Coordinates of C-alpha atoms in Angstrom, one line a residue:
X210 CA 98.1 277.2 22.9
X211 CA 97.8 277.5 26.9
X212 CA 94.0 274.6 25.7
X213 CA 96.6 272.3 23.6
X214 CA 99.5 272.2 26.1
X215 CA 96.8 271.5 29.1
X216 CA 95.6 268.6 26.9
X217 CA 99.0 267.2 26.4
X218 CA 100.1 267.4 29.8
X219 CA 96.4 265.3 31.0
X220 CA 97.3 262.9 28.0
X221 CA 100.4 262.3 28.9
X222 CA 100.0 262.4 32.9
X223 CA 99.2 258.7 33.6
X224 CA 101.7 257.3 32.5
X225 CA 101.3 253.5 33.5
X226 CA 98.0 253.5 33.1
X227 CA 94.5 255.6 31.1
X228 CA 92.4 257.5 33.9
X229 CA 89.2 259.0 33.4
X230 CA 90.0 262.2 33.1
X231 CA 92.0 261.5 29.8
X232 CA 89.0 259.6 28.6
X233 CA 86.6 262.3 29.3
X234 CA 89.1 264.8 27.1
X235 CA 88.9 262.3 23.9
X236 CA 84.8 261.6 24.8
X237 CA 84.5 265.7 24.7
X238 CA 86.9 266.2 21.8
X239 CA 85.0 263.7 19.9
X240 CA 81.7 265.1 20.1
X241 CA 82.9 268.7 19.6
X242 CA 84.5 267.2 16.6
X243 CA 81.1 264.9 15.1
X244 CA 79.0 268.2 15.9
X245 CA 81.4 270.3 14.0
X246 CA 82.5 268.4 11.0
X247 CA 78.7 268.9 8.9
X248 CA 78.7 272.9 9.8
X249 CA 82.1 273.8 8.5
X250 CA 84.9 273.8 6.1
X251 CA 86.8 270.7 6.3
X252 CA 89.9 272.7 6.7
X253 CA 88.5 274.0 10.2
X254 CA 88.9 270.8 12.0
X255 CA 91.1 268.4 9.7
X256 CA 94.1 269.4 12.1
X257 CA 92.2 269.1 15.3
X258 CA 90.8 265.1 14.0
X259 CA 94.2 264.3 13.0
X260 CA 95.7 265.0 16.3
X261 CA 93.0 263.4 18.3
X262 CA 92.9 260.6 16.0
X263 CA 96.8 260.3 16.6
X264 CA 95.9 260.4 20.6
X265 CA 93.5 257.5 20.5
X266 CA 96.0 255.5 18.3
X267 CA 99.3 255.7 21.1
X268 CA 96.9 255.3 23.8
X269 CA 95.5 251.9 21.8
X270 CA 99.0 251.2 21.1
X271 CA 100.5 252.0 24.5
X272 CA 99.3 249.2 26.6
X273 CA 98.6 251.4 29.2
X274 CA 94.4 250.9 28.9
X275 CA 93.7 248.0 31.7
X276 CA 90.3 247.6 32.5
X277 CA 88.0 246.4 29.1
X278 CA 85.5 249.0 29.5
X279 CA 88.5 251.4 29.1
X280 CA 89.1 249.2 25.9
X281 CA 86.5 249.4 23.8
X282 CA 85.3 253.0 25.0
X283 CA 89.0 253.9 23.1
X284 CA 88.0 251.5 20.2
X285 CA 84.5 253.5 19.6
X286 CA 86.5 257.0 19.6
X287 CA 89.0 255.1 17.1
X288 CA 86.0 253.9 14.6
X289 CA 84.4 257.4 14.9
X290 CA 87.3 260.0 14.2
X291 CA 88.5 256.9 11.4
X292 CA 85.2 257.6 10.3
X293 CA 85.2 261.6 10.0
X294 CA 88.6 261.6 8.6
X295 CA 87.7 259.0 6.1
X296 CA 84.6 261.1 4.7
X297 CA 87.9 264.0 5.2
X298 CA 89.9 262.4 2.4
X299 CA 86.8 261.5 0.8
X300 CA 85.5 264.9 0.6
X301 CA 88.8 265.8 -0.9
X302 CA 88.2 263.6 -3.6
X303 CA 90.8 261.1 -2.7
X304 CA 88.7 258.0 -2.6
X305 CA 91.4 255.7 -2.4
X306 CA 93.0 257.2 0.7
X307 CA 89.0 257.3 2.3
X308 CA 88.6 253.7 1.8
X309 CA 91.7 252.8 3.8
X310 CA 91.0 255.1 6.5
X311 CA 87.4 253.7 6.4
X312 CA 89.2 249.9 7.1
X313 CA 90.4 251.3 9.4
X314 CA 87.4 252.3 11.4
X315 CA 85.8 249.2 10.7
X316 CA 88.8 247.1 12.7
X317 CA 88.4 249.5 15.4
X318 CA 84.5 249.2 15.4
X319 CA 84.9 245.4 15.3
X320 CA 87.6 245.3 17.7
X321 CA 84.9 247.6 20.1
X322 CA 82.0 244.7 19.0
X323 CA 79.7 248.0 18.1
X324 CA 77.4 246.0 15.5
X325 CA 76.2 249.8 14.8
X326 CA 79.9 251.8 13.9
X327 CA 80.3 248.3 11.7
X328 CA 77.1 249.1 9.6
X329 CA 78.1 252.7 9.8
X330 CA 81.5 252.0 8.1
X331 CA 79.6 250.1 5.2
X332 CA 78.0 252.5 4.5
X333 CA 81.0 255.0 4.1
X334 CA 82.4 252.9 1.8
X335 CA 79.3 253.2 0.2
X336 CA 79.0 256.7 0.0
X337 CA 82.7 256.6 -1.3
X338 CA 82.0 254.4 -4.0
X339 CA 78.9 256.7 -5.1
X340 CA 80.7 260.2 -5.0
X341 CA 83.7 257.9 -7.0
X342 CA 81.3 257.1 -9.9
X343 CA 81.8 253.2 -8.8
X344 CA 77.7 252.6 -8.5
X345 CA 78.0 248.7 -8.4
X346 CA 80.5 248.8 -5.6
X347 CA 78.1 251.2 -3.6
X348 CA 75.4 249.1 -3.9
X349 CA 77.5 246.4 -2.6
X350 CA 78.7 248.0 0.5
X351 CA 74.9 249.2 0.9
X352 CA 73.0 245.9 0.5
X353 CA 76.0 244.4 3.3
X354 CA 75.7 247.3 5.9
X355 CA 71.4 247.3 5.5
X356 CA 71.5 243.3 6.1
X357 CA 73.7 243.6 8.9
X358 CA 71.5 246.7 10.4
X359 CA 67.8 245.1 9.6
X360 CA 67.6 244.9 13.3
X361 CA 68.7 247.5 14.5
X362 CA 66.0 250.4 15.6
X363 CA 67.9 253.6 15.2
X364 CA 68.6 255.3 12.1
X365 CA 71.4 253.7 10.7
X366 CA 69.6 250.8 8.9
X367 CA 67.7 253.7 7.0
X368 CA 70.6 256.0 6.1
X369 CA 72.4 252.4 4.2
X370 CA 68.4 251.8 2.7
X371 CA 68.9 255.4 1.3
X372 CA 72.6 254.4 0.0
X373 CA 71.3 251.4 -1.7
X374 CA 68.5 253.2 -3.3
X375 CA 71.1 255.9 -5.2
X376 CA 73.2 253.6 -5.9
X377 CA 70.5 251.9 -7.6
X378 CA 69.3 255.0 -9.1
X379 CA 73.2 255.6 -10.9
X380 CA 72.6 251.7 -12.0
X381 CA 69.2 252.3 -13.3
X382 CA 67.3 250.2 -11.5
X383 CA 64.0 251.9 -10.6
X384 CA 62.8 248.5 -8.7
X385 CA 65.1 248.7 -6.3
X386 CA 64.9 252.2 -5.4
X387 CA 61.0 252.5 -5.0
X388 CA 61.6 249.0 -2.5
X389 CA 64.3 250.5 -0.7
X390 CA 62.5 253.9 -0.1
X391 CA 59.4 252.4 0.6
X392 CA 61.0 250.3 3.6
X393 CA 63.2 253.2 4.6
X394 CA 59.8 255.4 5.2
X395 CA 58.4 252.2 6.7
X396 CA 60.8 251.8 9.1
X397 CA 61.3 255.9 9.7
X398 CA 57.7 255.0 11.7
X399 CA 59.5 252.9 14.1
X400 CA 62.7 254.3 15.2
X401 CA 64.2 254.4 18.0
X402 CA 67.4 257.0 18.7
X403 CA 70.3 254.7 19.8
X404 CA 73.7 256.1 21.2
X405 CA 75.1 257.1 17.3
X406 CA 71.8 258.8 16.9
X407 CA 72.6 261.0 20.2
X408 CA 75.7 261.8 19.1
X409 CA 74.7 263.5 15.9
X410 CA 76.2 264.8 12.6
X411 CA 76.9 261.9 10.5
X412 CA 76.4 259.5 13.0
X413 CA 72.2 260.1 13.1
X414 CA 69.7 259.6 9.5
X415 CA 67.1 262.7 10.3
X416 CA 63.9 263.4 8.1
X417 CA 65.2 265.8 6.3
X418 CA 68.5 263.7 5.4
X419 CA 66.1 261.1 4.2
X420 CA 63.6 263.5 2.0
X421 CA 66.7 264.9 0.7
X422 CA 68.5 261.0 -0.2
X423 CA 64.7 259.6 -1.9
X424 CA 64.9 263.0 -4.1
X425 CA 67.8 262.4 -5.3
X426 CA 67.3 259.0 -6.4
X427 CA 64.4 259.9 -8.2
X428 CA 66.8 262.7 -9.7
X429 CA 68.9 260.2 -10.7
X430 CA 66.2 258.0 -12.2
X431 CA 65.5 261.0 -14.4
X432 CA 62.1 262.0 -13.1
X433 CA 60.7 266.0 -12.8
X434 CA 57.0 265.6 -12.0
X435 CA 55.2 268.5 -10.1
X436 CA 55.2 265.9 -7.2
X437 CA 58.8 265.6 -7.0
X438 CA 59.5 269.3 -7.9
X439 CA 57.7 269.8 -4.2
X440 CA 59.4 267.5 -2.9
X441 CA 62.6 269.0 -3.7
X442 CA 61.8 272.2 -2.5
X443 CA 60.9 270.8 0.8
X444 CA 64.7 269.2 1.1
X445 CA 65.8 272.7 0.6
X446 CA 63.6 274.2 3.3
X447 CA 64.3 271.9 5.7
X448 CA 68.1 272.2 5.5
X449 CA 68.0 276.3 5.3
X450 CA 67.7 276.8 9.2
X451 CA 71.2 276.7 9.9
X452 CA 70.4 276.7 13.7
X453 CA 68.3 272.9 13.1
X454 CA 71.0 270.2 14.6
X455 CA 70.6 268.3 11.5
X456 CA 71.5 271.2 9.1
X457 CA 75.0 270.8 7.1
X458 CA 75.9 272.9 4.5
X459 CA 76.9 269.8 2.2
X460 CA 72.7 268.5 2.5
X461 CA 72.1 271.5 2.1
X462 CA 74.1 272.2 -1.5
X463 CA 73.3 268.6 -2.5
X464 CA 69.2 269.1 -2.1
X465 CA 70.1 272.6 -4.2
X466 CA 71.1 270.9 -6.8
X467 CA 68.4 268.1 -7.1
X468 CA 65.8 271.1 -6.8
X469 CA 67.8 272.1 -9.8
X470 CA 68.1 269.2 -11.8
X471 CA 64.1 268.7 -11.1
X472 CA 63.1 272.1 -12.8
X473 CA 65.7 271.8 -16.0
X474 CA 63.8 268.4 -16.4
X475 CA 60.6 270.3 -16.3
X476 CA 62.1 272.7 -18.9
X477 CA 62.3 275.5 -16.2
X478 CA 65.9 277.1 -17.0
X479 CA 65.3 280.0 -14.9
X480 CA 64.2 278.0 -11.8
X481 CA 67.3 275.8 -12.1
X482 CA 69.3 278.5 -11.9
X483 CA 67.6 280.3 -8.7
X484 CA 67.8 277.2 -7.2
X485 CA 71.5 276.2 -7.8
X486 CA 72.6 279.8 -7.2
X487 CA 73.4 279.6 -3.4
X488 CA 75.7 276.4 -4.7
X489 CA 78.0 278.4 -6.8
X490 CA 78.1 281.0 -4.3
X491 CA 79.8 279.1 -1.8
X492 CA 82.6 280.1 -0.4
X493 CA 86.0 277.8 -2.1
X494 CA 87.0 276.3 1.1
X495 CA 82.9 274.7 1.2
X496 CA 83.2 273.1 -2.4
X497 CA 84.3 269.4 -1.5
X498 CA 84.0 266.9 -3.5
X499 CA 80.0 265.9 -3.5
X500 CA 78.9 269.9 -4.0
X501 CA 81.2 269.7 -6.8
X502 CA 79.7 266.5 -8.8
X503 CA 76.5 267.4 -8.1
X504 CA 77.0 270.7 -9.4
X505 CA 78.5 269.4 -12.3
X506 CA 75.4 267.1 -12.4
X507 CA 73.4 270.1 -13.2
X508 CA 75.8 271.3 -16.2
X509 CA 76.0 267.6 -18.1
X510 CA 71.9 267.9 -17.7
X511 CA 72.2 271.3 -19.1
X512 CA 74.2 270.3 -22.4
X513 CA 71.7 267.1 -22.6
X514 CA 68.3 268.9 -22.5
X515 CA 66.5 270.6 -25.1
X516 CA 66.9 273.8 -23.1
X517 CA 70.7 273.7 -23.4
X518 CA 70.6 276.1 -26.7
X519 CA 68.7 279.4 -24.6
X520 CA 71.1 281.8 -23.5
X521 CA 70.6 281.7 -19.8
X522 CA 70.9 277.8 -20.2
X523 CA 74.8 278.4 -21.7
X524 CA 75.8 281.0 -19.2
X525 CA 74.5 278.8 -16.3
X526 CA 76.5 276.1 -18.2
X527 CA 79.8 277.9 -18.2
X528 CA 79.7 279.2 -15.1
X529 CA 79.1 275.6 -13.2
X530 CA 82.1 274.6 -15.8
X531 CA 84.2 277.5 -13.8
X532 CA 83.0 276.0 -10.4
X533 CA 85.6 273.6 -9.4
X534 CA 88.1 275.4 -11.0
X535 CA 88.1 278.1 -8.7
X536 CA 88.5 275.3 -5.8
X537 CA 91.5 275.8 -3.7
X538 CA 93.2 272.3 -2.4
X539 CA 91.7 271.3 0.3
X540 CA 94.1 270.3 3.3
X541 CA 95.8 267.0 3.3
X542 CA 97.1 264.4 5.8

């Protein structure tokens, strides 16, 4: 209480005009918040991103920012908290309400002329349109955001390469998602960290993101070889140090359940269900929206396959069916 009235009393303190001490609260509280928001439960920082999203707005709205550095610095901590509580309401399986709020990041990111936050927010949309089950409308906002960031060295043009290519995995187009993989892991060679890369969370593409993205759109393609099976379980080792910067339990749960969906296409019920196992364990307050339809995922490919009669094929099946029933609602705003 004594942290939040301190910050209101600096917010509020220069009154006819934005110093930099105000500006270096939001710049803190918006890397505490992009450095938090992939480790835990949405419902551990939804209030915080609210309220600081609510502080960047009145200051915007205030007219009290006079010098145009001061301007778009505000702009840039607009499009990035838009951005978290965007993937917020999408993660609580409100698309509609994430696509506004992602609109919303993009004007900011435009009005801030930050060509990268402007790819970034295509690519949100993107991801929206996936988890929604809207695959031509992902590949859309994909193809747009990887034209607009072909030039761009950090990771950012790869992360919307890896959107198009499971989009085009959902739309079956197996073309498409060998080319975009193939220039995503061209490109990888050639990177260069920009300043969204250094801020981390969702605002940097790492390896293991990547490994974990071109599995799954194999996955999606239908594909189980040996070769991918590996692959797989390397996505899953490379998100289980939970010290890594990179790590978030959501890659981590999603590269569970393609290591799952890899073995029940190799006919391996009892692998599938070792590796899904740490998914339905979760915690409720950890099952957002893209654990849960990748879990579910894993129960449609149960009741397709041939392995779907065994026993230990039905109980896996009914207890994934249980799975987002037992979520709690997630908190709202």
């Amino acid at each position: 209480m004594a942290v939040r009235r301190a910050k209101d009393f600096l917010l509020g303190a220069d009154r006819d005009r934005v110093g930099e001490d105000t500006l270096g609260l939001l710049d803190d509280e918006v890397r505490r918040l992009v450095a938090e928001y992939p480790r835990v439960p949405l419902s551990a920082v939804w209030s915080d991103l609210l309220e600081t999203q609510e502080q960047v707005f009145r200051l915007l709205e205030g007219g009290r920012v006079r010098q145009p550095s001061q301007l778009r610095d505000l702009n840039i901590h607009g499009a990035i908290l838009g951005f978290l509580v965007a993937k917020g309401f999408n993660d609580m399986q409100v698309p509609h309400e994430a696509m506004t709020m992602t609109r919303v990041a993009s004007a900011c990111a435009r009005d801030a002329e930050h060509p990268g936050l402007i790819a970034l927010t295509d690519g949100l949309k993107s991801l929206i349109a996936y988890w929604a089950d809207r695959p031509e409308d992902a590949y859309h906002y994909a193809s747009k955001g990887a034209e607009a960031a072909a030039n761009r060295q950090g990771t950012v043009g790869l992360w919307l390469l890896g959107l198009q290519a499971r989009a085009a995995a959902v739309l079956g187009d197996e073309e498409t998602v060998r080319d975009a993989n193939r220039r995503a892991a061209e490109r990888r060679e050639y990177v260069v960290l920009d300043e969204l890369d250094e801020l981390g969370g969702l605002f940097t593409y790492s390896r293991n993101k990547q490994l974990y993205y071109s599995v799954e759109a194999e996955v999606l393609l239908g594909n189980g070889n040996a070769q991918l099976a590996a692959q797989a379980e390397e996505a899953v080792q490379g998100f289980s140090d939970t010290s890594a910067p990179d790590w978030a339990f959501g890659d981590l749960a999603g590269s569970q359940c393609d290591l799952a969906l890899v073995r029940l296409y190799g006919g391996d019920v009892d692998g599938a269900a070792a590796a899904i196992r740490p998914v339905l364990d979760l915690p409720s307050s950890h099952r957002n929206n893209g654990i849960i339809v990748s879990a579910v995922r894993v129960r449609n490919a149960l009741t397709a396959g041939r392995a779907g009669a065994a026993v230990a094929a039905r109980d896996l099946r009914a207890e994934i069916e249980a799975f987002p029933v037992g979520r709690p609602a997630l908190p709202r705003g």
